[in-house]
Short mmCIF file of C-alpha atoms in Angstrom, two decimals:
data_model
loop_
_atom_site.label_atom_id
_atom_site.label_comp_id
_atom_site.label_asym_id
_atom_site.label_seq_id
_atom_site.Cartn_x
_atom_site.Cartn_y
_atom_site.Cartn_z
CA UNK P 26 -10.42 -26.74 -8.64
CA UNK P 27 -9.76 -25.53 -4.82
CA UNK P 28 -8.70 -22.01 -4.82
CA UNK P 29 -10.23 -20.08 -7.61
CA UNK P 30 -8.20 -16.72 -7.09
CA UNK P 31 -6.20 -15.53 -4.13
CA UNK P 32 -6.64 -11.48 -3.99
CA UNK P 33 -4.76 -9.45 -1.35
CA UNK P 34 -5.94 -5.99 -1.55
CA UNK P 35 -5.70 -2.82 1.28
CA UNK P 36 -8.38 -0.85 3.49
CA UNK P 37 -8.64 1.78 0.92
CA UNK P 38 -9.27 -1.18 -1.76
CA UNK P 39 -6.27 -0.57 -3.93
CA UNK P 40 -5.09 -3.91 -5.03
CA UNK P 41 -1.56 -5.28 -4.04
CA UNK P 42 -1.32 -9.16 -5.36
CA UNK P 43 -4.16 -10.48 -7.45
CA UNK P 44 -3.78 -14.46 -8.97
CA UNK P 45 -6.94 -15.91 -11.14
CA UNK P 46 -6.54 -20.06 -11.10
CA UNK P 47 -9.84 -19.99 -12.93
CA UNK P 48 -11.76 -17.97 -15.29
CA UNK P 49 -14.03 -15.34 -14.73
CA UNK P 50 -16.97 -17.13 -14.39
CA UNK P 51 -19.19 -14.24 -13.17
CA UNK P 52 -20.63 -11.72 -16.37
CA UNK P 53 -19.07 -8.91 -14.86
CA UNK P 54 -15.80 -7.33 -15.78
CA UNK P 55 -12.39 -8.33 -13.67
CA UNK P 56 -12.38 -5.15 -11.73
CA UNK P 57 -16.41 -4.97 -10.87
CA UNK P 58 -15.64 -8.18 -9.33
CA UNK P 59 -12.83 -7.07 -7.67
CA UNK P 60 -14.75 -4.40 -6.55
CA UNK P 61 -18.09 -6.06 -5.10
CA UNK P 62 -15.02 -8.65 -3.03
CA UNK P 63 -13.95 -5.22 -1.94
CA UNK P 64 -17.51 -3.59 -0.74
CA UNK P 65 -18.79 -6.98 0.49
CA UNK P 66 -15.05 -7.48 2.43
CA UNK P 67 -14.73 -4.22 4.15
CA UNK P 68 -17.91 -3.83 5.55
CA UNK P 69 -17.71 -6.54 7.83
CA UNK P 70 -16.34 -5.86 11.50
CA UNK P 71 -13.32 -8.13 10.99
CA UNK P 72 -13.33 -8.48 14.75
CA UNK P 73 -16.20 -9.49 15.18
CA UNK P 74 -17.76 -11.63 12.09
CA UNK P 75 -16.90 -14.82 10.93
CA UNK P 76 -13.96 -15.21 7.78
CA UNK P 77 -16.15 -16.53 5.35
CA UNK P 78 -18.83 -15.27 3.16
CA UNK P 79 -20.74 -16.54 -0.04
CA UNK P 80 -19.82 -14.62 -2.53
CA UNK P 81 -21.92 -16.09 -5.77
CA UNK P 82 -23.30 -19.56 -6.93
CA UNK P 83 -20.19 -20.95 -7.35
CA UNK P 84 -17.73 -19.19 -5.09
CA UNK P 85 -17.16 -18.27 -1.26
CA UNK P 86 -14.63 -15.76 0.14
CA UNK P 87 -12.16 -16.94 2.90
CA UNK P 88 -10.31 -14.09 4.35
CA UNK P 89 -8.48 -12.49 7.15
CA UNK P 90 -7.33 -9.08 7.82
CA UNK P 91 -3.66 -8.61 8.93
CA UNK P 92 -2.80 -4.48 9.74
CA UNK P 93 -3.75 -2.85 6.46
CA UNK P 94 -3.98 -5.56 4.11
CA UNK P 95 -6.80 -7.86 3.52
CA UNK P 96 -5.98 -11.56 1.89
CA UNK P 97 -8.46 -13.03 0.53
CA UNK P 98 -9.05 -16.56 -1.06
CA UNK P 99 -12.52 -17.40 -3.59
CA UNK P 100 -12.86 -20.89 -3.42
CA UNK P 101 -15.24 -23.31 -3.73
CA UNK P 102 -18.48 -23.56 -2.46
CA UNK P 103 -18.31 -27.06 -1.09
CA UNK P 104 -14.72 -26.54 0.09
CA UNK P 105 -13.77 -26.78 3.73
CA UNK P 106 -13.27 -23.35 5.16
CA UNK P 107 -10.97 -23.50 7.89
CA UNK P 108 -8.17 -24.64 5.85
CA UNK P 109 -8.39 -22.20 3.66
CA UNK P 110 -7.77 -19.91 6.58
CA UNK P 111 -4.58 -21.39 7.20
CA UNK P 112 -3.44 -21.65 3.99
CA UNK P 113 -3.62 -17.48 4.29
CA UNK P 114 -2.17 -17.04 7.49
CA UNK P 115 0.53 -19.72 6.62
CA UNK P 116 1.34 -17.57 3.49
CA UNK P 117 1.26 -14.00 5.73
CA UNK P 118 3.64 -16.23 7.85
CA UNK P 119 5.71 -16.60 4.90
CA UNK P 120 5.74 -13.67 3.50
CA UNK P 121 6.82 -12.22 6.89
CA UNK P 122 9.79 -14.55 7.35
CA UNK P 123 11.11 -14.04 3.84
CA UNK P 124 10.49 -10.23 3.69
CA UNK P 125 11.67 -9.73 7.87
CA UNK P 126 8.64 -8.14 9.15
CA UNK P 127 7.09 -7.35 5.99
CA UNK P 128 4.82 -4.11 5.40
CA UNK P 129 2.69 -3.13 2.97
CA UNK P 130 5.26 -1.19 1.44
CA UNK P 131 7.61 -4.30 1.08
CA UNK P 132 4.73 -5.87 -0.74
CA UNK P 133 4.41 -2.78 -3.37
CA UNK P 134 7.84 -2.03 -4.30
CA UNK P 135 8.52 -5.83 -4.35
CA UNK P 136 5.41 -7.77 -5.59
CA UNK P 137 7.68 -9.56 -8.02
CA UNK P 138 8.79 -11.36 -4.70
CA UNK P 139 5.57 -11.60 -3.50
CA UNK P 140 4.44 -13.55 -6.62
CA UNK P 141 7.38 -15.69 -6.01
CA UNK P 142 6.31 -16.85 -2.60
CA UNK P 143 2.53 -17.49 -3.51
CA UNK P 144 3.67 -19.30 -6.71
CA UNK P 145 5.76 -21.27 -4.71
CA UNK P 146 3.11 -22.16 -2.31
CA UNK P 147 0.37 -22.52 -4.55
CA UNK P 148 0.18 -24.36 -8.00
CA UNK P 149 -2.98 -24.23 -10.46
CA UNK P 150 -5.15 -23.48 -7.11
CA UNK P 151 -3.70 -26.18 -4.92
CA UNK P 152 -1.49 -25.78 -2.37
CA UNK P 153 1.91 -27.16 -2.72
CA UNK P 154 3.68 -26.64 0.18
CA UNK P 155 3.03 -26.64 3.66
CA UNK P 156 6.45 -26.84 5.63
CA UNK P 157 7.14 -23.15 6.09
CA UNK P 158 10.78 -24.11 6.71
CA UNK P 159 11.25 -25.71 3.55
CA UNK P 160 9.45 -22.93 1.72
CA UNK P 161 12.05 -20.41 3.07
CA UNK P 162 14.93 -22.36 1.88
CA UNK P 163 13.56 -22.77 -1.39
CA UNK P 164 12.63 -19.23 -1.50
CA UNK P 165 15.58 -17.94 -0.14
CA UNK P 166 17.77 -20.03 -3.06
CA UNK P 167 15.52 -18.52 -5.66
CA UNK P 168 16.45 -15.01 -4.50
CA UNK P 169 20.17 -15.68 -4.57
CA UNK P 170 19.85 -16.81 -7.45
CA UNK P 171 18.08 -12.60 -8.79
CA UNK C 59 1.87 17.94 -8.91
CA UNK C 60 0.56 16.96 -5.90
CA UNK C 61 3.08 17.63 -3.24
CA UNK C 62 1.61 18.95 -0.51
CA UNK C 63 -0.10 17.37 2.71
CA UNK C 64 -2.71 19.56 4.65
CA UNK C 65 -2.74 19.13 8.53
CA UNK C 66 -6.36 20.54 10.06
CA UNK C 67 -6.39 21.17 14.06
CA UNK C 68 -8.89 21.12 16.21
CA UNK C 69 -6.21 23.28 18.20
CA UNK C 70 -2.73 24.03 18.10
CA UNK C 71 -0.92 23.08 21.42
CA UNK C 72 2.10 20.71 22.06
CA UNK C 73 -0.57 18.53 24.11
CA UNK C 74 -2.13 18.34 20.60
CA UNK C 75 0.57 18.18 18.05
CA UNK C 76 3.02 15.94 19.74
CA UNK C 77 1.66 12.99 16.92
CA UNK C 78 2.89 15.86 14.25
CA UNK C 79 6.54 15.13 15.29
CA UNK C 80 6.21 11.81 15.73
CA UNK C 81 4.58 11.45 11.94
CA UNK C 82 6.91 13.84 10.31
CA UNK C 83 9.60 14.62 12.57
CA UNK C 84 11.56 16.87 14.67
CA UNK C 85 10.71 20.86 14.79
CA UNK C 86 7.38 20.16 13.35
CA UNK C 87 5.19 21.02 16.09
CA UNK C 88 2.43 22.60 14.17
CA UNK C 89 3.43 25.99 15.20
CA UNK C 90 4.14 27.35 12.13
CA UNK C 91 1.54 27.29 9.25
CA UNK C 92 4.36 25.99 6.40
CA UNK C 93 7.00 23.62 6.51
CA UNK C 94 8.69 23.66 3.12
CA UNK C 95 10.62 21.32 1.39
CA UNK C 96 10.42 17.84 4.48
CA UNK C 97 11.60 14.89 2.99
CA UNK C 98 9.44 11.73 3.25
CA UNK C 99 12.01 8.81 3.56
CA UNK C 100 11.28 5.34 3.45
CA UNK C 101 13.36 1.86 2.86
CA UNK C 102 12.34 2.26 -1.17
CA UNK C 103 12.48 6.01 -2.31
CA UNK C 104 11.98 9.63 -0.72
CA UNK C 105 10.26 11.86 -1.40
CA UNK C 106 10.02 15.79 -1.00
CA UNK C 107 6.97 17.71 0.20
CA UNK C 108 5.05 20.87 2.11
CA UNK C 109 3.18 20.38 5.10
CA UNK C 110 0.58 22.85 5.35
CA UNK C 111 -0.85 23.33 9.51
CA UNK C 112 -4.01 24.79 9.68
CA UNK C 113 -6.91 25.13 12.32
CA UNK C 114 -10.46 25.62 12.84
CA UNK C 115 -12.67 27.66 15.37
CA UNK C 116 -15.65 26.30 13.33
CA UNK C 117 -15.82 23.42 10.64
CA UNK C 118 -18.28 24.11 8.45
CA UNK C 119 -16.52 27.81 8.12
CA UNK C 120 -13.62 26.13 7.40
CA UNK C 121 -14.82 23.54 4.84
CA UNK C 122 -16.56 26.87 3.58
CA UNK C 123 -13.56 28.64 3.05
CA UNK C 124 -11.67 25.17 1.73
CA UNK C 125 -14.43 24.55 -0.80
CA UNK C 126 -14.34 27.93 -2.40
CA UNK C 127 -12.67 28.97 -5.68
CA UNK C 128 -9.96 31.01 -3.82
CA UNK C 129 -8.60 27.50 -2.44
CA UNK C 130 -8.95 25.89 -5.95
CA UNK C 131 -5.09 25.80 -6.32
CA UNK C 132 -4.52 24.83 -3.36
CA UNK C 133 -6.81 22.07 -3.81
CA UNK C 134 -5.11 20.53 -6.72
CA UNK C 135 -1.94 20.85 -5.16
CA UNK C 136 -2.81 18.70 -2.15
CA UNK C 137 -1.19 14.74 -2.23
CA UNK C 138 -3.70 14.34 1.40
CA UNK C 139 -5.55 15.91 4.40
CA UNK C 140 -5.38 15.29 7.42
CA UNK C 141 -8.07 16.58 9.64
CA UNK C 142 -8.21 16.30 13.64
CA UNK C 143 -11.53 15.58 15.07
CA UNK C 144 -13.16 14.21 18.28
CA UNK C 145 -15.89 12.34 17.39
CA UNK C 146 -17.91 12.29 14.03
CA UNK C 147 -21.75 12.72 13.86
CA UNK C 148 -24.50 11.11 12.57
CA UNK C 149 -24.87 11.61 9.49
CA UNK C 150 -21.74 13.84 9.18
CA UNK C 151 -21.61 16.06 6.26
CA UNK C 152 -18.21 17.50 6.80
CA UNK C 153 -16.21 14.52 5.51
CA UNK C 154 -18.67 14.61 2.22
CA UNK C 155 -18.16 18.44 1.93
CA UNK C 156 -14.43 17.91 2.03
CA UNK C 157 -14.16 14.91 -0.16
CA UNK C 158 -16.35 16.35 -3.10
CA UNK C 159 -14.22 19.19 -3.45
CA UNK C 160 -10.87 17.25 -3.85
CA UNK C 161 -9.89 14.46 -6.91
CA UNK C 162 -9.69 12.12 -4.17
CA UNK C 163 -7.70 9.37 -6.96
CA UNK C 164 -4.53 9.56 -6.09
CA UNK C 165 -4.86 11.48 -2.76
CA UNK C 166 -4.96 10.16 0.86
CA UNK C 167 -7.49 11.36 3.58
CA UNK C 168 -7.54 10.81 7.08
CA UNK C 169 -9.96 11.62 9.51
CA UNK C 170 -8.00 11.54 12.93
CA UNK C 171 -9.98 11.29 16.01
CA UNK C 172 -8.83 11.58 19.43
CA UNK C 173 -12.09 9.45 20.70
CA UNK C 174 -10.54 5.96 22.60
CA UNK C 175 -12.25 4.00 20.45
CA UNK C 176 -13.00 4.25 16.88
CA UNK C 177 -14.02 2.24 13.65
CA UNK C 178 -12.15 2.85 11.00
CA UNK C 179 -15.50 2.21 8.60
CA UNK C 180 -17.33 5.13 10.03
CA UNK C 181 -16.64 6.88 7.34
CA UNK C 182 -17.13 5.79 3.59
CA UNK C 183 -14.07 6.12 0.91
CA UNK C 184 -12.26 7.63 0.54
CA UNK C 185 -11.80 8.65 3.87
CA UNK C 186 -9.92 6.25 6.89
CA UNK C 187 -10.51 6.72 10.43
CA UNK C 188 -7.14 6.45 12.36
CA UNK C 189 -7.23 6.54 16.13
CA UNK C 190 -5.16 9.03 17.50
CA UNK C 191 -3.96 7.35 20.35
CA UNK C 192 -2.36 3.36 19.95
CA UNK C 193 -4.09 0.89 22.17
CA UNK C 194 -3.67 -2.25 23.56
CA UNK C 195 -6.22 -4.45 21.49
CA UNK C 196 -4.33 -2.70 18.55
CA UNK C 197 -1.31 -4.07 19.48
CA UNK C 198 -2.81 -7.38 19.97
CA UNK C 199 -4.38 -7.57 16.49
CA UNK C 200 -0.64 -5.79 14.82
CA UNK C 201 -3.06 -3.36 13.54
CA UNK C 202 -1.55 0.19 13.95
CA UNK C 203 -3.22 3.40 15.12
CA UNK C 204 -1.70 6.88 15.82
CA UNK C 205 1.19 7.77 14.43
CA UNK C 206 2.09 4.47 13.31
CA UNK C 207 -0.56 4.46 10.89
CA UNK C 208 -0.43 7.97 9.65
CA UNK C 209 2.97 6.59 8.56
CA UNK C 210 1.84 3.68 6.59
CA UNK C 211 -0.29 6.00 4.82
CA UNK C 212 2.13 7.93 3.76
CA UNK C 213 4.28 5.15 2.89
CA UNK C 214 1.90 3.75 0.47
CA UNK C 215 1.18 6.69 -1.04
CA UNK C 216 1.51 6.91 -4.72
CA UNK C 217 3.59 10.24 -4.16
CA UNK C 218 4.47 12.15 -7.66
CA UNK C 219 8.31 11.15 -7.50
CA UNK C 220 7.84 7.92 -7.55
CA UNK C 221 7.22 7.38 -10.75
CA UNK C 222 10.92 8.55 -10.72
CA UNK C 223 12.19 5.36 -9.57
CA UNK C 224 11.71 3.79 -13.14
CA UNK C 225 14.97 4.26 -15.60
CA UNK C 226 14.49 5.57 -19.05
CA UNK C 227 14.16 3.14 -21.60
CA UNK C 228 17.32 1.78 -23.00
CA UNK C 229 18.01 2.81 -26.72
CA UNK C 230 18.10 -0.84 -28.35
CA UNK C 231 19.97 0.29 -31.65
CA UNK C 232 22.76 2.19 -29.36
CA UNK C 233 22.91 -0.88 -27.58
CA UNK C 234 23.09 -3.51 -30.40
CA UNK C 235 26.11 -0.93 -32.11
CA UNK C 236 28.02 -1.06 -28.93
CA UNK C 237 27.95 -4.81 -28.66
CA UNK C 238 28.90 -5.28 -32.28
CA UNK C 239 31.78 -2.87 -31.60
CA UNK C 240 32.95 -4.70 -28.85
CA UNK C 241 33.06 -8.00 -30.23
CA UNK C 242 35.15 -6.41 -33.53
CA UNK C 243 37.66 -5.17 -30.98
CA UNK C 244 37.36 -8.40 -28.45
CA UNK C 245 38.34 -10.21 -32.03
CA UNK C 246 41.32 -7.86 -32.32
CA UNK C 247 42.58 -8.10 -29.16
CA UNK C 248 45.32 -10.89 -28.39
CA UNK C 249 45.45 -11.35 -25.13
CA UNK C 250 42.85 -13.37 -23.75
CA UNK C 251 42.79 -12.33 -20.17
CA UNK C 252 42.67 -8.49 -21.08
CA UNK C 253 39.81 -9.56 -23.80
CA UNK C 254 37.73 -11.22 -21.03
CA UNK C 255 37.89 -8.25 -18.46
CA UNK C 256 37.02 -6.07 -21.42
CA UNK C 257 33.54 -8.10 -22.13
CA UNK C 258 32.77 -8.61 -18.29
CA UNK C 259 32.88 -4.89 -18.06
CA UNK C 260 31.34 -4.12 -20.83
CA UNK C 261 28.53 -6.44 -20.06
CA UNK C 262 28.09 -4.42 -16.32
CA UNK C 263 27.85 -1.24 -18.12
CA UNK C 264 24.63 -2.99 -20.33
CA UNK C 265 23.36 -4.60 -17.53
CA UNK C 266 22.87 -1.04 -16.01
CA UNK C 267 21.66 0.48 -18.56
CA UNK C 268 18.37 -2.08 -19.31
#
């Protein structure tokens, strides 16, 4: 298993998209966990220090911070890290294109969407697609079809 | 229901309070103390509120005054605050004050500083520190300061009405009886053409209604 959960969440910590590929494997509850990603996440200069962290025995964090919105990816610890980078900014990419600019706010009132484009980009925590033209076709029949 | 946002100057001035019209529009120039009834609008919903200008000579009076019982109401009435600041201490104590008063849930707070260069972590939750002024290495990293991100802040914000946006629930039973009607009188009808418009129409009007 590559990507254990892919968790996009904002500065104030309120979660916008959250996908588990795996179990909880930690003892704590869903939304402590989700809460120590948060407090570990946001107190790093995102300027300044590096995308990746180790989160637990098992799992490491990959994020990036685009405006408001921090996307994050828990995947494994002996997992390449770069790649994992672009597999987020490839999906912000995404999102953008299919949204037009997206915002936070097109991610809130539309997550349905949103859940659309990372299902169709990643499958049982692999990564599916990487043509971002071919994902916007696809993704642009799937809305026609709403 | 929490409806009202709190602006706190530093001091009134148009060289102070031009961001106020950018934010929330023309005529607000943080003259007056009340602007009733301004419509937040956005792509998704709208939303009405108050916008409440205030100012302080000296903080801690203020946040003195603010924390009392006499503000209580006003206190649960507030959706966010926005304070104006230059600079925050070590160790500042205002932003504590000011959050422990408030049931800071479902409420926004910004601490706006007219410094060149801030962090927005200098503060913990569930405060944000938003740059007054946009800068270049902002626009560099699409991360918005300023007005721009006073906006977002609103946007995002889980205003009261929202929760408007939702339909009622469809009454299944009324729903079932209509479609059983329809198909008795669909059965009755000769004319197939007229009997197809019928059901396309009267599937529109269920299609609305769930």
């Amino acid at each position: 298993m590559s990507i254990r959960f892919i968790l996009c969440f904002n500065k104030q910590g309120v979660v916008r998209l959250i996908r588990w590929y795996v179990g909880n494997e930690s003892s704590g509850d869903t939304q402590d966990v989700i809460a120590q990603i948060y407090r570990l996440i946001s107190s790093k200069d995102h300027k300044r220090h590096s995308n990746f962290v180790e989160f637990s025995e098992t799992t490491k964090l990959v994020y990036k911070r685009y405006a408001g919105l921090y996307f994050v990816m828990g995947v494994d610890l002996r997992d390449d890290d770069p790649i994992y980078l672009s597999h987020i900014h490839l999906f912000v990419e995404v999102l953008d294109s299919f949204f037009g600019n997206v915002c936070e706010l097109d991610i809130v009132f539309n997550f349905y969407k949103a859940y659309m484009v990372m299902d169709e980009m990643f499958l049982g925590g692999e990564i599916q697609e990487v043509s971002k033209d071919v994902l916007i076709e696809r993704l642009g029949t799937l809305d026609r079809l709403e | 229901m929490r409806d009202k946002v709190l602006v706190v100057l530093e001091e009134r001035g148009a060289q102070n309070t031009r961001w106020l019209t950018d934010v929330f529009g023309d005529g607000i120039t943080g003259e007056t103390p009340i602007y009733s009834d301004l419509t937040w609008t956005t792509k998704y919903y709208s939303e009405t509120f108050d916008l409440y200008v205030d100012e302080y000579d000296d903080l801690d009076e203020w946040i003195e005054e603010f924390t009392s019982d006499d503000c209580a109401v006003l206190r649960d009435a507030l959706a966010g605050v926005i304070l104006v600041r230059t600079g925050i201490a070590t160790g500042d104590h205002h932003s504590q004050r000011i959050a422990n008063s408030l049931s800071t849930d479902d409420m926004f707070l910004v601490w706006l500083d007219k410094r060149e260069s801030v962090d927005d972590r200098e503060l913990p939750l569930p405060w944000e520190v938003v740059q007054l002024e946009e800068t270049a290495r902002d626009r560099e990293l699409n991360e918005k300061s300023g007005a721009a991100r006073l906006k977002e802040i609103l946007d995002v914000h889980t205003w009261p009405g929202t929760d408007r946006l939702e339909q009622e629930p469809a009454d299944m039973d009324e729903l079932i009886t209509l479609m059983r009607e329809a198909r008795l009188r669909c059965q009755d009808m000769s004319d197939d053409e007229e009997s197809q418009r019928y059901a396309m129409s009267l599937a529109e009007q269920i299609a609305k209604r769930i």
